[in-house]
Coordinates of C-alpha atoms in Angstrom, one line a residue:
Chain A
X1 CA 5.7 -2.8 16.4
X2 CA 6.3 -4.4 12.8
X3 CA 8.7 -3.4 10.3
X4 CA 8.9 -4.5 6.6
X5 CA 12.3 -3.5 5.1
X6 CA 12.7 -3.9 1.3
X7 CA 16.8 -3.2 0.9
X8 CA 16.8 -2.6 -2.4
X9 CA 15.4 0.7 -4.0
X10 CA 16.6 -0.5 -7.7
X11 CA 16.9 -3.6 -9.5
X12 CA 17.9 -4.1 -12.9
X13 CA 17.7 -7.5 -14.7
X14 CA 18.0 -8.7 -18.6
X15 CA 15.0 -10.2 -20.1
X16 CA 15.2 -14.2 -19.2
X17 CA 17.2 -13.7 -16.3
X18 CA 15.8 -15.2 -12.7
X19 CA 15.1 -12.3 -10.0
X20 CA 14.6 -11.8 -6.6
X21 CA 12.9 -9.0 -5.0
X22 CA 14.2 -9.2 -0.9
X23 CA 11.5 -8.8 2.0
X24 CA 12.8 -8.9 5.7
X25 CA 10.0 -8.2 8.4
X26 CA 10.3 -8.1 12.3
X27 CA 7.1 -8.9 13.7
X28 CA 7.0 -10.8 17.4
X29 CA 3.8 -12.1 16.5
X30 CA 2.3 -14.4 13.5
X31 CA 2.4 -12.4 10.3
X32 CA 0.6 -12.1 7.6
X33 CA 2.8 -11.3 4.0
X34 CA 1.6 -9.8 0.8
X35 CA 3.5 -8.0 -2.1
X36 CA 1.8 -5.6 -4.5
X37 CA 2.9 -4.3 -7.7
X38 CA 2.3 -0.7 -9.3
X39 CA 2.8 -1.1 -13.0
X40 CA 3.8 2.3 -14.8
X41 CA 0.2 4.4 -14.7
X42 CA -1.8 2.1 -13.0
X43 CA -3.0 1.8 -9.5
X44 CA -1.3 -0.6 -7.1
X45 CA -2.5 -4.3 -6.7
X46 CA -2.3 -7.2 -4.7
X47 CA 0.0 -9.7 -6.3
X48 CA 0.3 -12.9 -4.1
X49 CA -0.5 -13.5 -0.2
X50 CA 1.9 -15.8 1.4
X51 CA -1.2 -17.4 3.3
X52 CA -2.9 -18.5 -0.1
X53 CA 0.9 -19.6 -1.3
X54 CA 0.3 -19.5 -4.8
X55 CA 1.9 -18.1 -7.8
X56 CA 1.1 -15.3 -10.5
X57 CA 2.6 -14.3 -13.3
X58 CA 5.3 -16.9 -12.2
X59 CA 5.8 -15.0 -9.3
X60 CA 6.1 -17.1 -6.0
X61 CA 6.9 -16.1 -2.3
X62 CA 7.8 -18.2 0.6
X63 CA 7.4 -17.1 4.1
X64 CA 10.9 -18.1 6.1
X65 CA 9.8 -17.4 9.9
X66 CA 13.6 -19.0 10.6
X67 CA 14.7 -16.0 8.1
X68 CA 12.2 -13.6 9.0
X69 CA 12.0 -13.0 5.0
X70 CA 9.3 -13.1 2.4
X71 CA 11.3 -12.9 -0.6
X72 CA 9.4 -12.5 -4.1
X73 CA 11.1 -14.7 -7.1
X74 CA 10.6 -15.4 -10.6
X75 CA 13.2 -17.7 -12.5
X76 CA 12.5 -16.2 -15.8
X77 CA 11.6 -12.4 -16.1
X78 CA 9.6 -10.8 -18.5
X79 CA 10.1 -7.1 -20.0
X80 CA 6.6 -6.7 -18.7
X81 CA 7.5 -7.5 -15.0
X82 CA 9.0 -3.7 -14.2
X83 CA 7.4 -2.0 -12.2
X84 CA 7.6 -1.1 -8.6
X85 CA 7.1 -4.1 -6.0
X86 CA 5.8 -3.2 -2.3
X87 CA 6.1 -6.2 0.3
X88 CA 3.5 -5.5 3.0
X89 CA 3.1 -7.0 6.5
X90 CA -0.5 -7.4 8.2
X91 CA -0.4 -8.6 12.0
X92 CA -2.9 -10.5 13.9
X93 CA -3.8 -9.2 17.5
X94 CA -5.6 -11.6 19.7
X95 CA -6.4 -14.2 16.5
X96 CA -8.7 -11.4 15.0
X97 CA -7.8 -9.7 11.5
X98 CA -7.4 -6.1 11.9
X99 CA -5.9 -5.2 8.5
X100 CA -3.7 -2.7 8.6
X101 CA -0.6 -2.9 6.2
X102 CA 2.8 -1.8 6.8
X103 CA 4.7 -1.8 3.8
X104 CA 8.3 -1.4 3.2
X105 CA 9.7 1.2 0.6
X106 CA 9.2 -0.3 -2.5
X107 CA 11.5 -2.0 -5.0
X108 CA 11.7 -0.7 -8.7
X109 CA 12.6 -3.2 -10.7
X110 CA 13.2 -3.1 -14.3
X111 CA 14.0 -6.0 -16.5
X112 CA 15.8 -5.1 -20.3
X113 CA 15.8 -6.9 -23.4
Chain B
X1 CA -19.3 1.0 -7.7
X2 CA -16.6 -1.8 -9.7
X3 CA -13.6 0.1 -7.7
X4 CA -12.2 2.0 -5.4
X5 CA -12.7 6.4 -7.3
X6 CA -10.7 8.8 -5.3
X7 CA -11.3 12.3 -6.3
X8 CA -9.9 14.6 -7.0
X9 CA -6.9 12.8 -9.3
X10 CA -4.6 15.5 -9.1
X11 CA -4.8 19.0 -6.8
X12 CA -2.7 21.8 -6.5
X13 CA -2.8 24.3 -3.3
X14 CA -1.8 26.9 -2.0
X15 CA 0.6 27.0 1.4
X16 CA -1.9 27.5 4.1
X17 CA -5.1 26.4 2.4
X18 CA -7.6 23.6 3.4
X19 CA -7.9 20.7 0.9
X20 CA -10.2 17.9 0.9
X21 CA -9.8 14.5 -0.8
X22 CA -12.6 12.1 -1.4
X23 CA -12.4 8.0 -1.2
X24 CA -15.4 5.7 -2.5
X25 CA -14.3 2.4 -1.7
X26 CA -16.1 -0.7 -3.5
X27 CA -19.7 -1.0 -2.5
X28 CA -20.2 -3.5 0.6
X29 CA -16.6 -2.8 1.9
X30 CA -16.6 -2.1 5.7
X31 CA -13.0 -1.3 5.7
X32 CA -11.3 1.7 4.6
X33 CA -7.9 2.7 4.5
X34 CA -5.9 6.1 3.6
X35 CA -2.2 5.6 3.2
X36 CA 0.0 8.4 1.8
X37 CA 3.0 7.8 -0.9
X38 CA 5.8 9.9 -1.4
X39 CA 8.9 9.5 -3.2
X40 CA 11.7 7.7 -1.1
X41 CA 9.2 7.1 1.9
X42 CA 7.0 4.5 0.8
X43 CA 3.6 4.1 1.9
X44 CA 2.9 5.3 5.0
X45 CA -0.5 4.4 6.9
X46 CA -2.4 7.5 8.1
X47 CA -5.9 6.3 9.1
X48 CA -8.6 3.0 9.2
X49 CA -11.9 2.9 9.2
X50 CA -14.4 -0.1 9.9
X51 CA -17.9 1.2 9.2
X52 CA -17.9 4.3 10.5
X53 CA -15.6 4.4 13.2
X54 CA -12.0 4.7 13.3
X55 CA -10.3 2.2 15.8
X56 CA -6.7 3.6 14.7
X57 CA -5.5 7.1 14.0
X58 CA -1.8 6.4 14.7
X59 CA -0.9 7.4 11.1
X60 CA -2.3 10.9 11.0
X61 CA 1.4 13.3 11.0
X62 CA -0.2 15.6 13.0
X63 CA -3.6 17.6 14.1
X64 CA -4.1 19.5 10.9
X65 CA -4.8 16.3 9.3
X66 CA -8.6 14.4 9.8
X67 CA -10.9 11.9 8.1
X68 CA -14.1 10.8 8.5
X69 CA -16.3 8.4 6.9
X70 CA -20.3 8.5 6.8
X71 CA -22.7 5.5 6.4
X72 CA -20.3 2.9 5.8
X73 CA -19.2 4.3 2.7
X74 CA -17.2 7.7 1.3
X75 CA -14.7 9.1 3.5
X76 CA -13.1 12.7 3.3
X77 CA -9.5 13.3 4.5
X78 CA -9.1 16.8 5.5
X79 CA -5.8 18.8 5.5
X80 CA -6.0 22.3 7.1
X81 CA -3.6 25.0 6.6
X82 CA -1.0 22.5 4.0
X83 CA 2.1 22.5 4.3
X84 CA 4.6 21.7 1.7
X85 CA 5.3 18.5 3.1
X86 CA 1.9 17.3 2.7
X87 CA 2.9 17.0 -1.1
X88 CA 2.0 13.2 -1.9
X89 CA -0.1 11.0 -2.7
X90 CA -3.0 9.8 -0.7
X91 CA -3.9 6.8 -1.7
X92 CA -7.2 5.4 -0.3
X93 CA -8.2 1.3 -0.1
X94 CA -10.6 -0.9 0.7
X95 CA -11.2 -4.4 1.9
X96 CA -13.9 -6.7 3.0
X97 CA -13.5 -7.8 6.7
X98 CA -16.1 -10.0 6.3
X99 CA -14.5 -12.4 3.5
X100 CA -11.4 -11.5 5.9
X101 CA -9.1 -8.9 4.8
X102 CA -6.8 -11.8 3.7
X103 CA -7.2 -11.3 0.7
X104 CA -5.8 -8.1 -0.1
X105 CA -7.3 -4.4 -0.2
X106 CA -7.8 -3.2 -3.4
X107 CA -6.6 0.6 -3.8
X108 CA -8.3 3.4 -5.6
X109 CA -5.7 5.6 -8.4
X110 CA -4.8 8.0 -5.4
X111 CA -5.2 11.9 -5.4
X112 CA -1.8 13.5 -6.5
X113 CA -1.7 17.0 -3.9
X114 CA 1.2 19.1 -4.5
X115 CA 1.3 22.4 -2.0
X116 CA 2.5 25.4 -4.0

């Protein structure tokens, strides 16, 4: 079974500051990674896939298989980055998607001016 | 339609009553997913569909809780006889398995139920 622990509930950052949202997963298999954000009233939203390894809102996430980690950084955070951050684990059984996410419980993170 | 509607947004109940929650995932989506949020546990999965069918019911908490989907599209989740504990909320997505489902579902604004 897969597991996606995010060990943080809370973060706090000042505006400027560099942040890292931690991901561990245990998965025997080959994952797949995503994180989604839920910004305050809105409905929650894909925010990078590790397998497209690209970065938004200069947000980036590398998949450490070594690690077993999926950490989400950004070097310079924005007052508009708080919100709450889900990383989410997908596994593949016999080289077919299925899709079905299990996501840790969620990071709040809140940056100040 | 342009996105995932889940209806209704917000539902009170009664202990013991049946509710129904609605999910219309994005036109030409064969996957559909219901996941349930509450506060400190995250998002837990409940129930999948692809098409019709649904290959994994592992989620559901227990038997007073069903879904169904008809032709490909809306599904209904069904809670009979709510508990308190069933206070959440459902939160419904979908994804394209055809363009593979690497891309990411896309979730509907969720249907806050609170049990009274």
């Amino acid at each position: 079974a897969q597991r996606v622990t995010q060990p943080e509930k809370l973060l706090s950052v000042f505006k400027g500051a560099p942040v890292e949202l931690k991901c561990n997963y245990s998965y025997s298999g080959s994952p797949e990674l995503f994180w989604y954000v839920q910004y305050s009233r809105q409905r929650l939203q894909l925010l990078l896939r590790h397998i497209s390894r690209e970065s938004i809102k200069g947000f980036t996430a590398d998949l450490n298989k070594g690690e077993t980690s999926f950490h989400l950084k950004k070097p310079f955070a924005q007052e508009e980055d708080s919100a709450m951050y889900y990383c989410a684990l997908s596994a593949r059984a016999g080289g077919t998607s299925y899709g079905k996410l299990t996501f840790g419980q969620g990071t709040i993170l809140t940056v100040h001016p | 339609g342009a996105g995932v509607s889940q209806s209704p947004s917000n539902k009170v109940t009664e202990k013991g009553k049946d509710v129904e929650l609605r999910c219309d995932p994005i036109s030409g989506h064969t996957a559909l997913y219901w996941y349930r949020q509450s506060l400190g546990q995250g998002l837990e999965f409940l129930i999948y569909f692809q098409g019709n069918s649904a290959p994994d019911k592992s989620g559901l908490p227990s038997d007073r809780f069903s879904a169904e989907r008809t032709g490909g599209s809306v599904s209904t989740l069904t809670i009979q006889r709510t508990q308190q504990e069933d206070s959440a909320v459902y939160l419904c997505a979908s994804s394209s398995m055809g363009q593979g489902w690497d891309y990411g579902y896309t979730f509907g604004s969720g249907t806050r139920l609170t049990v009274v």
